[in-house]
Backbone as a ProteinNet text record, in pm:
[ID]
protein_1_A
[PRIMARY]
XXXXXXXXXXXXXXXXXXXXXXXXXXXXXXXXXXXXXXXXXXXXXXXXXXXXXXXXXXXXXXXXXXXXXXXXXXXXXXXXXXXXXXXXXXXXXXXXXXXXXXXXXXXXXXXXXXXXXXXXXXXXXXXXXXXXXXXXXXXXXXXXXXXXXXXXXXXXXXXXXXXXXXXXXXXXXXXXXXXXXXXXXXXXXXXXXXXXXXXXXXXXXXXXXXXXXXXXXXXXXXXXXXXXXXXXXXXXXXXXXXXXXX
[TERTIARY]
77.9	13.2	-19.6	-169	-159.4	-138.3	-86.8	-57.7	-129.2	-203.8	-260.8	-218	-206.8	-174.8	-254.8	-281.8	-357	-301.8	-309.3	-290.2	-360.9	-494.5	-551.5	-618.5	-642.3	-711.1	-898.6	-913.8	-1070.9	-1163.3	-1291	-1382.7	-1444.5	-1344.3	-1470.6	-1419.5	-1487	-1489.5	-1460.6	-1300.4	-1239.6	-1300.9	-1273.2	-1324.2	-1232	-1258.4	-1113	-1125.5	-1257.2	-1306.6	-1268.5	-1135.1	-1156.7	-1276.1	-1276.7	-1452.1	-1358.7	-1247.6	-1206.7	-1096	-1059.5	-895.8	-796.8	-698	-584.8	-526.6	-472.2	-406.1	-206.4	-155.7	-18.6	50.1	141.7	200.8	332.2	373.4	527.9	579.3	709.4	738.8	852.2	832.4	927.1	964.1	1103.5	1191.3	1342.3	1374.8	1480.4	1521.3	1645.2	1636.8	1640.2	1693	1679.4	1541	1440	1305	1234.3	1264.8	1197.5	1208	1370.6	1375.4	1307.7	1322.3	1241.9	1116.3	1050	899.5	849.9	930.1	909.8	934.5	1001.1	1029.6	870.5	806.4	738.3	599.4	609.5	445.6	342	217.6	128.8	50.3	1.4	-19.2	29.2	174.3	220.8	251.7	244.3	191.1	48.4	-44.3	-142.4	-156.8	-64.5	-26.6	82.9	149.2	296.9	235.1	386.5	391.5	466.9	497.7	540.6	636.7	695.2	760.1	857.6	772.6	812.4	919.8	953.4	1016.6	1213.4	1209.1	1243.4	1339.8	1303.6	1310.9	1266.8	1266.5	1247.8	1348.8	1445.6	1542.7	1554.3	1445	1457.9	1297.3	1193.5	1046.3	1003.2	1061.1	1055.2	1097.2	1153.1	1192.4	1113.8	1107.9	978.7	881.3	815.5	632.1	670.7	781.3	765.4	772.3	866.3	823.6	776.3	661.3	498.5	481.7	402.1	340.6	336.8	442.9	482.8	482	426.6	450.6	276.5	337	218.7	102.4	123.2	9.7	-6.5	-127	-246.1	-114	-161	-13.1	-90.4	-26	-8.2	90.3	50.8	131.7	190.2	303.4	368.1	443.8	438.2	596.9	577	675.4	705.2	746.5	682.8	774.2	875.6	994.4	1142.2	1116.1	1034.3	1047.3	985.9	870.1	858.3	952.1	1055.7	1152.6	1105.1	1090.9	1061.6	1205.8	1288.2	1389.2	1383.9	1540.6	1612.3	1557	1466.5	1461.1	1337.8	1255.7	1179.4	1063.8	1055.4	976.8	809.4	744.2	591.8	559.2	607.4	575.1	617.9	753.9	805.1	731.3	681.1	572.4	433.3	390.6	297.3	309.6	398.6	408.4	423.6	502.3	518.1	388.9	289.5	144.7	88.8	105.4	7.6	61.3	185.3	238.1	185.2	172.1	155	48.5	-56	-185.3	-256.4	-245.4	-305.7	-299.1	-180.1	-129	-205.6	-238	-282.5	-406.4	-421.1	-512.3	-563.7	-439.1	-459	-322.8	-343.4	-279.8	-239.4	-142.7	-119.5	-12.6	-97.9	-49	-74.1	74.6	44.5	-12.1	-53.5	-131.6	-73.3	31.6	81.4	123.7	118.8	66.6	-63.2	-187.5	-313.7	-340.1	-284.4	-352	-299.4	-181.4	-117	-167.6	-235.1	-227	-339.5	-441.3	-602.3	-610.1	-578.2	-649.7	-575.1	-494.2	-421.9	-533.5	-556.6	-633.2	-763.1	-828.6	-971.7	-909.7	-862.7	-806.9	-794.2	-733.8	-738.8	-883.6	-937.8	-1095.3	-1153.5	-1151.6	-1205.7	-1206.8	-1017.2	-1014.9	-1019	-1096.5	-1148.8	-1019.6	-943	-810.2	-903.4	-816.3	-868.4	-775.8	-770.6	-718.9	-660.3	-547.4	-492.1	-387.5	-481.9	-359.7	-287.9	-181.3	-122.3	-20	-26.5	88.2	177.4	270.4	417.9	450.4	494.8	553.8	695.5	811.8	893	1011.2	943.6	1052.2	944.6	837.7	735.1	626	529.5	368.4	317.2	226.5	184.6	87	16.7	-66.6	-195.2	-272.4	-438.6	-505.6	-476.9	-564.6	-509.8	-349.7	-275.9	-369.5	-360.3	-365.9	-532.4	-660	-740.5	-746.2	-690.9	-730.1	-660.7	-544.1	-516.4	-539.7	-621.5	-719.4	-804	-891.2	-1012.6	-950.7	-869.6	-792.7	-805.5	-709.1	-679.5	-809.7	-882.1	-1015.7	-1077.6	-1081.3	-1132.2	-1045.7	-1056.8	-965.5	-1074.7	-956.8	-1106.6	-1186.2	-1143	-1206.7	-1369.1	-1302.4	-1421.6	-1504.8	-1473.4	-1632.4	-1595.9	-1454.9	-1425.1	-1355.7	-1393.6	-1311.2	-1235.4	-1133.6	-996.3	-1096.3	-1043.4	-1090.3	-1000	-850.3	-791.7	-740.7	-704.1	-643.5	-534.5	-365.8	-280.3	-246.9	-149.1	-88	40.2	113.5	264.4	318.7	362	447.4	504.2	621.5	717.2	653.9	708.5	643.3	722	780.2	855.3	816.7	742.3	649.9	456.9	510.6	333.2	217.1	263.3	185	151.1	302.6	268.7	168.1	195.9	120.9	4.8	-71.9	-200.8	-239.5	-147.1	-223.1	-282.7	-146.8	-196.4	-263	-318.4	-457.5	-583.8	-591.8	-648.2	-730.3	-676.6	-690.6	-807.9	-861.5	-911.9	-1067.2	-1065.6	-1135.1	-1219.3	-1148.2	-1225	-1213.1	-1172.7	-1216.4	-1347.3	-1428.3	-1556.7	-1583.6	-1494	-1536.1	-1497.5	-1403.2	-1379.1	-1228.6	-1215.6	-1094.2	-959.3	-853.1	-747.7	-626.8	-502.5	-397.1	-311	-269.1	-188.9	-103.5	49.8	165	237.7	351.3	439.5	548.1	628.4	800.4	919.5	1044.3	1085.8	1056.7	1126.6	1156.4	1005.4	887.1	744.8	725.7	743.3	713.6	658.8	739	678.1	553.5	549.2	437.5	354.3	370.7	256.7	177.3	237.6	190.6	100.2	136.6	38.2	-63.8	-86.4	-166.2	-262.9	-228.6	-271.8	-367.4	-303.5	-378.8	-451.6	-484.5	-600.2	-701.1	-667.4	-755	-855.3	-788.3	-839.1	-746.8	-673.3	-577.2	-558.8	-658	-678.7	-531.4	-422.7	-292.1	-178.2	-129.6	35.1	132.9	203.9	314.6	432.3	523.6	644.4	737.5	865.6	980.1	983.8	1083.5	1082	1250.9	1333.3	1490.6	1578.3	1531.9	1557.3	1510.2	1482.2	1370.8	1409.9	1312.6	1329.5	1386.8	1254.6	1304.4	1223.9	1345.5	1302.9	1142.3	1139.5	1037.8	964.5	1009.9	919.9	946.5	833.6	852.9	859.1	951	933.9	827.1	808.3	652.9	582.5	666.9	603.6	565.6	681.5	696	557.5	528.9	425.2	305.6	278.7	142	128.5	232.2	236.9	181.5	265.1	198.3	138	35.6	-143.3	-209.8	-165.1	-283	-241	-138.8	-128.5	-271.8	-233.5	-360.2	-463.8	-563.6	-653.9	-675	-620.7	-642.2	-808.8	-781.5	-866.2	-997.8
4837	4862.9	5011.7	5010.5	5163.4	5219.8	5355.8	5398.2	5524	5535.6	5616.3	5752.3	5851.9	5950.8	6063.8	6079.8	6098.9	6258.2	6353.7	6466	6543.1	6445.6	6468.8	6605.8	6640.1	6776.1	6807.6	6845.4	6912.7	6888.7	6823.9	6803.3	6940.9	7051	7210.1	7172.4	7234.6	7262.3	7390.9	7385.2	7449.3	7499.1	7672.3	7698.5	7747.9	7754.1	7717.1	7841.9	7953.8	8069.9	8181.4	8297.1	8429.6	8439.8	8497.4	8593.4	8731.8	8793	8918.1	8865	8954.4	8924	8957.1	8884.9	8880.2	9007.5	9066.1	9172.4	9156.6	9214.3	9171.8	9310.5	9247.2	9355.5	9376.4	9479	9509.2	9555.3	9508.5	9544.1	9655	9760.8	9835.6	9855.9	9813.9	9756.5	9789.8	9891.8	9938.3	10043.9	10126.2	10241.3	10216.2	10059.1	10012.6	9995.9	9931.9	9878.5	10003.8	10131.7	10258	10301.5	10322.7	10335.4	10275.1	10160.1	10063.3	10136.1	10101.2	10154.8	10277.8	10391.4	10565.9	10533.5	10474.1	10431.9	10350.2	10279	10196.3	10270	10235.2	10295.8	10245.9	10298.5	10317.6	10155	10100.8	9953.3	9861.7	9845.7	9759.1	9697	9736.8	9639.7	9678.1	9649.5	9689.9	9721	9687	9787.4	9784.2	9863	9884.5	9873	9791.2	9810.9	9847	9947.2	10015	9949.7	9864.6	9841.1	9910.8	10024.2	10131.4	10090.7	9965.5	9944.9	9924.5	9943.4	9954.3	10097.1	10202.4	10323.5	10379.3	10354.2	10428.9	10519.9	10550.6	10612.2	10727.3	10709.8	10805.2	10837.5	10835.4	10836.6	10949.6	11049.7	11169.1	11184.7	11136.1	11084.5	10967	10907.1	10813.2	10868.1	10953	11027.5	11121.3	11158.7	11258.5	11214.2	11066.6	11007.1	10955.1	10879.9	10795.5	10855.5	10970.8	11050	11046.8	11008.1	11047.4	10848.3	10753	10626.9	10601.9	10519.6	10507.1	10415.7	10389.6	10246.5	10257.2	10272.6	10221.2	10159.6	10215.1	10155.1	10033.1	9943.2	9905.9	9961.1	9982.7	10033.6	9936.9	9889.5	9766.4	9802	9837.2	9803.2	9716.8	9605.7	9465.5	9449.7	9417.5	9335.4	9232.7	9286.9	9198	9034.1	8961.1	8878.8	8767.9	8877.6	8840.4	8892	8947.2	8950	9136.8	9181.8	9338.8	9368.6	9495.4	9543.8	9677.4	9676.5	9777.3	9739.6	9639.9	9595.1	9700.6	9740.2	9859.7	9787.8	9882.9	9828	9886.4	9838	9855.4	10036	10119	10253.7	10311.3	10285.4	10331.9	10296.9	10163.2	10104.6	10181.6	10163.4	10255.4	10399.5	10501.6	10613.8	10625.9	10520.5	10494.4	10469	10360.7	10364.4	10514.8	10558.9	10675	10754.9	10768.3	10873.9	10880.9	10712.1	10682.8	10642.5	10671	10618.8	10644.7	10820.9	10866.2	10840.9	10785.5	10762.9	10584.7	10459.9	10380.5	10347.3	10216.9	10217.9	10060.6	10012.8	9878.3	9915.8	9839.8	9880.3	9743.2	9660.5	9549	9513.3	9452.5	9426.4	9261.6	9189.8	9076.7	9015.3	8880.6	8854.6	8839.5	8798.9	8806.9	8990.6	9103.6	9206.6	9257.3	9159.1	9198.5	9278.3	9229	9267.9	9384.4	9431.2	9571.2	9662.8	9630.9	9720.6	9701.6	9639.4	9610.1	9752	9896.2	10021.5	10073.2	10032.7	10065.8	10016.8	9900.3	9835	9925.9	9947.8	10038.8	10132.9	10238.4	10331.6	10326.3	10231.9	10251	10197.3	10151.8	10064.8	10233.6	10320.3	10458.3	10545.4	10537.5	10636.3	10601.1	10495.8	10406	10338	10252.7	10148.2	10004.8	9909.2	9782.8	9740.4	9635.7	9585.8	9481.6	9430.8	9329	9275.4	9180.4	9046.6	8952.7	8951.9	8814.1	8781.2	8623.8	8504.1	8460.3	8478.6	8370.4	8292.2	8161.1	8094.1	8041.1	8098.5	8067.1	7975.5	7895.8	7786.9	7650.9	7625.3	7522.3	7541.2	7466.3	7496	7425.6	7476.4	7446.2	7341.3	7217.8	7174.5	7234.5	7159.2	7176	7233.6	7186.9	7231	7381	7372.6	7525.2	7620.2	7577.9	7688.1	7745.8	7649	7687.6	7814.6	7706.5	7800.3	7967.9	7975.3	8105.4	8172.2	8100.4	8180.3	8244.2	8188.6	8261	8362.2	8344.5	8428.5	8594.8	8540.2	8616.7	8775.7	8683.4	8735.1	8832.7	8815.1	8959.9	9030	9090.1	9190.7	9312.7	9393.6	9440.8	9368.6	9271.1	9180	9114.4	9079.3	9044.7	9094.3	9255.4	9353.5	9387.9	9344.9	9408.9	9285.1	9275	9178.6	9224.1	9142.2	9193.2	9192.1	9316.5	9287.1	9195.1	9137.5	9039.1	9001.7	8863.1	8739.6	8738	8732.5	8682.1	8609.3	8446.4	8393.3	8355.4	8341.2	8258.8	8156.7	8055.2	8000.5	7925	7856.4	7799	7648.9	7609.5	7490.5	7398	7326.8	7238.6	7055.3	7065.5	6964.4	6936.4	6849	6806.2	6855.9	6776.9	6811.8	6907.7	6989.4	7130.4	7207.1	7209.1	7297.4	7239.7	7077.8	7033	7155.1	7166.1	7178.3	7383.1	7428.2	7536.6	7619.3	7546.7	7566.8	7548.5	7436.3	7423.8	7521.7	7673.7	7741.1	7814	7793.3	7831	7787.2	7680.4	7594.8	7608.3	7680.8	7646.9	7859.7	7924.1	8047.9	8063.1	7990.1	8005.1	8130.6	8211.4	8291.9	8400.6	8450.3	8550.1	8592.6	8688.4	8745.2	8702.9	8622.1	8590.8	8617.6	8634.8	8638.2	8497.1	8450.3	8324.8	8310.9	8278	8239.6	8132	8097	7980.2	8031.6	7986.9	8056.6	7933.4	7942.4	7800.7	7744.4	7607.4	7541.3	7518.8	7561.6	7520.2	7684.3	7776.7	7909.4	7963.2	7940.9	8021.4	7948.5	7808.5	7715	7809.7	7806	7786.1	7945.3	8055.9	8167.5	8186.8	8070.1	8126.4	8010.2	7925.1	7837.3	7874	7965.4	8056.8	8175.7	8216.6	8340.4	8283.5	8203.2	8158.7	8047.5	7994.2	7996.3	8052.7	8231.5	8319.7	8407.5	8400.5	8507.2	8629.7	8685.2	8883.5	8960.9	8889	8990.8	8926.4	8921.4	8838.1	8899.5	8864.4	8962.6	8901.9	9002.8	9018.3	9102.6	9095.3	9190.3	9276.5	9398.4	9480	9515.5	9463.8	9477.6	9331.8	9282	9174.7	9091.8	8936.6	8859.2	8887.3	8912.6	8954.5	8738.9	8641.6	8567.4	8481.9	8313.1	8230	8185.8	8176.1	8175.5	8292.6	8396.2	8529.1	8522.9	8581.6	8602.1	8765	8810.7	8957.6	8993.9	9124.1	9143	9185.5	9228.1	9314.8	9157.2	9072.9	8927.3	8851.4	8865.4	8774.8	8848.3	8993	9052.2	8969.7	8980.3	8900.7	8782.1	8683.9	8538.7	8551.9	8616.8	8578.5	8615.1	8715.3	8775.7	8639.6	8575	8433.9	8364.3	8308.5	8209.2	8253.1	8378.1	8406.5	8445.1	8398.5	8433.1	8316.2	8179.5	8099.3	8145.4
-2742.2	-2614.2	-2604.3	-2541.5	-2584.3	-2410.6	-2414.8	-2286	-2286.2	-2120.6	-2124	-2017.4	-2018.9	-1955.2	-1876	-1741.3	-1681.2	-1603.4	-1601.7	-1534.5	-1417	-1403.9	-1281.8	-1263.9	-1350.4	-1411	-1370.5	-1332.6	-1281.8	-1405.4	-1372.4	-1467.7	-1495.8	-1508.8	-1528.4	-1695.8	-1797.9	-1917.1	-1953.7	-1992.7	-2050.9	-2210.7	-2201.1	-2398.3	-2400.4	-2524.6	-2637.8	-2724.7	-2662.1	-2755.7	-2659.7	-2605.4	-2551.9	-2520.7	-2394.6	-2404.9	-2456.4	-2484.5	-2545.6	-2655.1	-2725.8	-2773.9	-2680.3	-2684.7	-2614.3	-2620.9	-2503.2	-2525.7	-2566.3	-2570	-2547.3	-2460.2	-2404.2	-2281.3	-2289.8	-2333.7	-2310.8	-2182.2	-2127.8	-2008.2	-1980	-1925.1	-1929.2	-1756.4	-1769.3	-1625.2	-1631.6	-1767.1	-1755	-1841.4	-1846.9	-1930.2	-2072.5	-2110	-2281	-2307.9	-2187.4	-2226.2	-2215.4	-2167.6	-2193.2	-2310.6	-2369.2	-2452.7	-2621.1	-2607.3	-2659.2	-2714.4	-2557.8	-2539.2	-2587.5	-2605.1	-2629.2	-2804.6	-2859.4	-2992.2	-3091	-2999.2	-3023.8	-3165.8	-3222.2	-3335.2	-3217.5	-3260.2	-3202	-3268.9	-3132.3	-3191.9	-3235	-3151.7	-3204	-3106	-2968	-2833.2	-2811.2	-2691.4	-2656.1	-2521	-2444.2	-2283	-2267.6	-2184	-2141.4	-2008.2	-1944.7	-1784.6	-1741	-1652.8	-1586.3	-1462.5	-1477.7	-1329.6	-1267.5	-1198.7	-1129.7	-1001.3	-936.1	-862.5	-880.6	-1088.8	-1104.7	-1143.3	-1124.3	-1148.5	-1029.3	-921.6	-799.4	-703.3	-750.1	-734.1	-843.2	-992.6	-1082.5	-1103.5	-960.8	-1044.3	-1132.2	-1074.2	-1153.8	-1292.5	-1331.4	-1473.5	-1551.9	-1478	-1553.9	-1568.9	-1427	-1462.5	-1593.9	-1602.3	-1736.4	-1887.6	-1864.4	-2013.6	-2006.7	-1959.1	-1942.6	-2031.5	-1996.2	-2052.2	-2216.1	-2257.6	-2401.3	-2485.1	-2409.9	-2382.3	-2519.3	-2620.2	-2695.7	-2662.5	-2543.2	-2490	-2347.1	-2334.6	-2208.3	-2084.4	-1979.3	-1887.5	-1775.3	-1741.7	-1601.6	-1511.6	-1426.1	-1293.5	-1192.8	-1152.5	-1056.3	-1028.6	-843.2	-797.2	-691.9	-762.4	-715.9	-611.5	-493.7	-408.1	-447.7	-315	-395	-284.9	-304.3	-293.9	-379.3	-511.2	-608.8	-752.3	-703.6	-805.9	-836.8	-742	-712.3	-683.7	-723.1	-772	-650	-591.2	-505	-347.2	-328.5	-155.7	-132.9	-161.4	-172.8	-40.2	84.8	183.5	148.1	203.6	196.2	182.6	238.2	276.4	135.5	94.5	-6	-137.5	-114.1	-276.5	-263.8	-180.1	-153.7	-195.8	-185.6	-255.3	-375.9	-418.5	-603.6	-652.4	-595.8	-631.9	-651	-514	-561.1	-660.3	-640.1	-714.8	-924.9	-948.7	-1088.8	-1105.5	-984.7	-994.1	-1133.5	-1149.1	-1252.3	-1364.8	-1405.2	-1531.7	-1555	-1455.7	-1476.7	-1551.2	-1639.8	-1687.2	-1608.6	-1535.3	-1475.7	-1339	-1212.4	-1106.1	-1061.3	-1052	-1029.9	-879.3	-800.3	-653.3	-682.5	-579.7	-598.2	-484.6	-494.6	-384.1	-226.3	-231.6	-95.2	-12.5	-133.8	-48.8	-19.5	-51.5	-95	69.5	167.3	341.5	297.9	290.8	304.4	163.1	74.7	-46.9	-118.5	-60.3	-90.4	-101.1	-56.4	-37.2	-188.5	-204.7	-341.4	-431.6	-425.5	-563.5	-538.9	-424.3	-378.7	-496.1	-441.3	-492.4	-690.2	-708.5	-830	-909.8	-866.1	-912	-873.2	-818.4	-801.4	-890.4	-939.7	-1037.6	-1145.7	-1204.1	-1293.5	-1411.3	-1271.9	-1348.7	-1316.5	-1394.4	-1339.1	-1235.8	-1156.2	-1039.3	-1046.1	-1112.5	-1166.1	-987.8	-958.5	-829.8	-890.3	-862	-963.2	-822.7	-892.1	-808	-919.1	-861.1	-925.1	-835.7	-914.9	-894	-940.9	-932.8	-1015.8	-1023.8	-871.2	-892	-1008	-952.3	-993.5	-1064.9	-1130.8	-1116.5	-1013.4	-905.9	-769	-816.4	-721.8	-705.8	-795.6	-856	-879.7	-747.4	-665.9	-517.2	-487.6	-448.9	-435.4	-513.7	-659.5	-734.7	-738.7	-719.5	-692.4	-587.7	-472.3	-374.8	-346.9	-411.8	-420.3	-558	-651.2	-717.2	-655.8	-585.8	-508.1	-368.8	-335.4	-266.4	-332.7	-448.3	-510.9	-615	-612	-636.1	-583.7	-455.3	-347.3	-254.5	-234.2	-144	-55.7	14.6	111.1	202.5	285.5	344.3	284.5	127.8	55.9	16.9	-7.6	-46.1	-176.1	-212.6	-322.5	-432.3	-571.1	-650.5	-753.1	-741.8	-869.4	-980.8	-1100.2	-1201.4	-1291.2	-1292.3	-1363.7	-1301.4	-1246.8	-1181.7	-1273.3	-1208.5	-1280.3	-1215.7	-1334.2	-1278.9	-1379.1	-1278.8	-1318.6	-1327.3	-1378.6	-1287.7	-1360.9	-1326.7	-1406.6	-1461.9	-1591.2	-1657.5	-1748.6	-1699.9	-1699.9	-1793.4	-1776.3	-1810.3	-1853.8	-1927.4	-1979.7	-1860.1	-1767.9	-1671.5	-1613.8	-1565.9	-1540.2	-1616.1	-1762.2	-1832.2	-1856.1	-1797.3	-1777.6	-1656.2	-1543.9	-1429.3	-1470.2	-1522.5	-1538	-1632.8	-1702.3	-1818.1	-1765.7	-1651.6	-1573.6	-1536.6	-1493.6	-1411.8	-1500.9	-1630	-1725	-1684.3	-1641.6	-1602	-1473.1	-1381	-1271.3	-1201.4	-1329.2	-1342.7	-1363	-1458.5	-1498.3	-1559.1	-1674.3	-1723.7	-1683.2	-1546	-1499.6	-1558.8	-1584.5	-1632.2	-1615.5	-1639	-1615.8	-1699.4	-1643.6	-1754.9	-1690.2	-1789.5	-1720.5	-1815.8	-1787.4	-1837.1	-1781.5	-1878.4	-1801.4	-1853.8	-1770.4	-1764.3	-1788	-1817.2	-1813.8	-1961.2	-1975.9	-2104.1	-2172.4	-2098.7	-2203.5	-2188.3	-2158.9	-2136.8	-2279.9	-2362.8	-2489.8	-2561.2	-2537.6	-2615.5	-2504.5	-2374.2	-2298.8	-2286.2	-2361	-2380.7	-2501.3	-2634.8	-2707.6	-2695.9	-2590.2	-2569.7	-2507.3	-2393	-2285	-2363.9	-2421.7	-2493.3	-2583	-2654.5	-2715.4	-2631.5	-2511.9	-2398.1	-2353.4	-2357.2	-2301.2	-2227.2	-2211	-2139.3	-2153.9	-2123.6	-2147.1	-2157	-2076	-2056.8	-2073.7	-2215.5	-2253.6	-2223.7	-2149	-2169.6	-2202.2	-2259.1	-2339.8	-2311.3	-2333.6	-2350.5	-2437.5	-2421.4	-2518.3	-2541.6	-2454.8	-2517	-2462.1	-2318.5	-2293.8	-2216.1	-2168.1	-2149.1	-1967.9	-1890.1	-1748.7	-1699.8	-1787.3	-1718.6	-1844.2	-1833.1	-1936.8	-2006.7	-2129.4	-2185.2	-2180.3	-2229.7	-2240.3	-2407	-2483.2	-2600.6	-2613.9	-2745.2	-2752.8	-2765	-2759.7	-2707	-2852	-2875	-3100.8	-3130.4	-3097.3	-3180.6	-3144	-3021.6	-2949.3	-3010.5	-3033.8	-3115.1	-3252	-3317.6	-3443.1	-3449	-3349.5	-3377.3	-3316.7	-3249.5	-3151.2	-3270.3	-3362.8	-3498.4	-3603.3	-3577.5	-3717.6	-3632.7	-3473.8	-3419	-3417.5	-3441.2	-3475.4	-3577.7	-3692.1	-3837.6	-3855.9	-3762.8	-3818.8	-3777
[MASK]
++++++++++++++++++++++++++++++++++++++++++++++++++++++++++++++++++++++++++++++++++++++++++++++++++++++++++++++++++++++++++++++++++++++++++++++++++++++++++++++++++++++++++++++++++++++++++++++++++++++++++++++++++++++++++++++++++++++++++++++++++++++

């Protein structure tokens, strides 16, 4: 008997070709993953991120070894209700933005601060960073419908005068389905810039699945995994250059 399996997936047409190569992202979120990071040869990640919410009690010490950091930065300080570090209120993230503005080559606010920190992303689209919004999800993968619609959310900022230059998303993936719904998102992007991951027991399939999708921004660890299914980040450059050998 044959059985058939249905995921309820959007008739957009998914490619299976990057419009870029995948980047890979190391994360630096603590004094081993700095360390790490200041160690690193040149090219052997392709951005470092900065999660400054982590080091906000030492910023002055971080702006001075950036500097010396062999890869292109993202800039993030996380709200702690997306797993943003020390309780850090709106006024206080806001100064860490500016403060590391300069050093950005990408400025990443997530979408539920987009009302309060749209002038951040202005700001960095000025001093010529890209504007990376991203959603997590880290208990589930949300609905096909959810996830549309806070794609396009996610997209403009500025009461719509202005668009992210990379859409991220997250979210945990647990199942076949999950990781139907969130490939998906490939789909009903239509070509616009996205990074997308899955976290959880499909997390690592679903990163190098993702990045040969199309997923402009992989990211990885660099001393230990922030959260399940992260691949090391040197490790994850490696096998994205085996999947594009063909």
């Amino acid at each position: 008997m044959q059985v058939t399996v249905r995921y309820d997936m959007p008739a957009h047409n998914i490619n299976a070709t990057p419009i870029a190569p995948p980047l890979v992202v190391g994360t630096i979120y603590s004094p081993g993953s700095l360390r790490r990071a200041l160690r690193l040869r040149a090219g052997a990640v392709d951005v470092l991120e900065l999660r400054v919410d982590h080091f906000a009690d030492a910023s002055d010490e971080l702006l001075r070894a950036a500097r010396d950091l062999p890869a292109p930065l993202i800039v993030t300080v996380r709200h702690p209700r997306e797993g943003g570090a020390g309780e850090l209120g709106a006024e206080r993230r806001r100064e860490l933005y500016w403060e590391f503005l300069h050093l950005a080559k990408y400025v990443d606010v997530e979408l539920q601060s987009l009302r309060s920190f749209d002038v951040v992303l202005a700001g960095a689209q000025h001093a010529g960073a890209q504007a990376i919004v991203s959603d997590h999800h880290f208990r589930a993968t949300p609905s096909l419908k959810v996830l549309q619609e806070r794609w396009a959310r996610a997209r403009s900022f500025c009461g719509g005068t202005m668009q992210a230059d990379i859409v991220k998303v997250a979210a945990r993936v647990e199942t076949p389905a999950d990781l139907a719904r969130l490939i998906a998102i490939f789909g009903f992007a239509q070509g616009a810039s996205v990074s997308v991951m899955g976290m959880g027991p499909l997390g690592k399939v679903s990163r190098l699945l993702c990045a040969r999708l199309g997923s402009c921004l992989n990211y990885g660890y660099l001393d230990r995994p922030q959260v399940p299914g992260q691949w090391e980040a040197v490790r994850l450059k490696e096998r994205l250059a085996e999947l594009f050998e063909e």
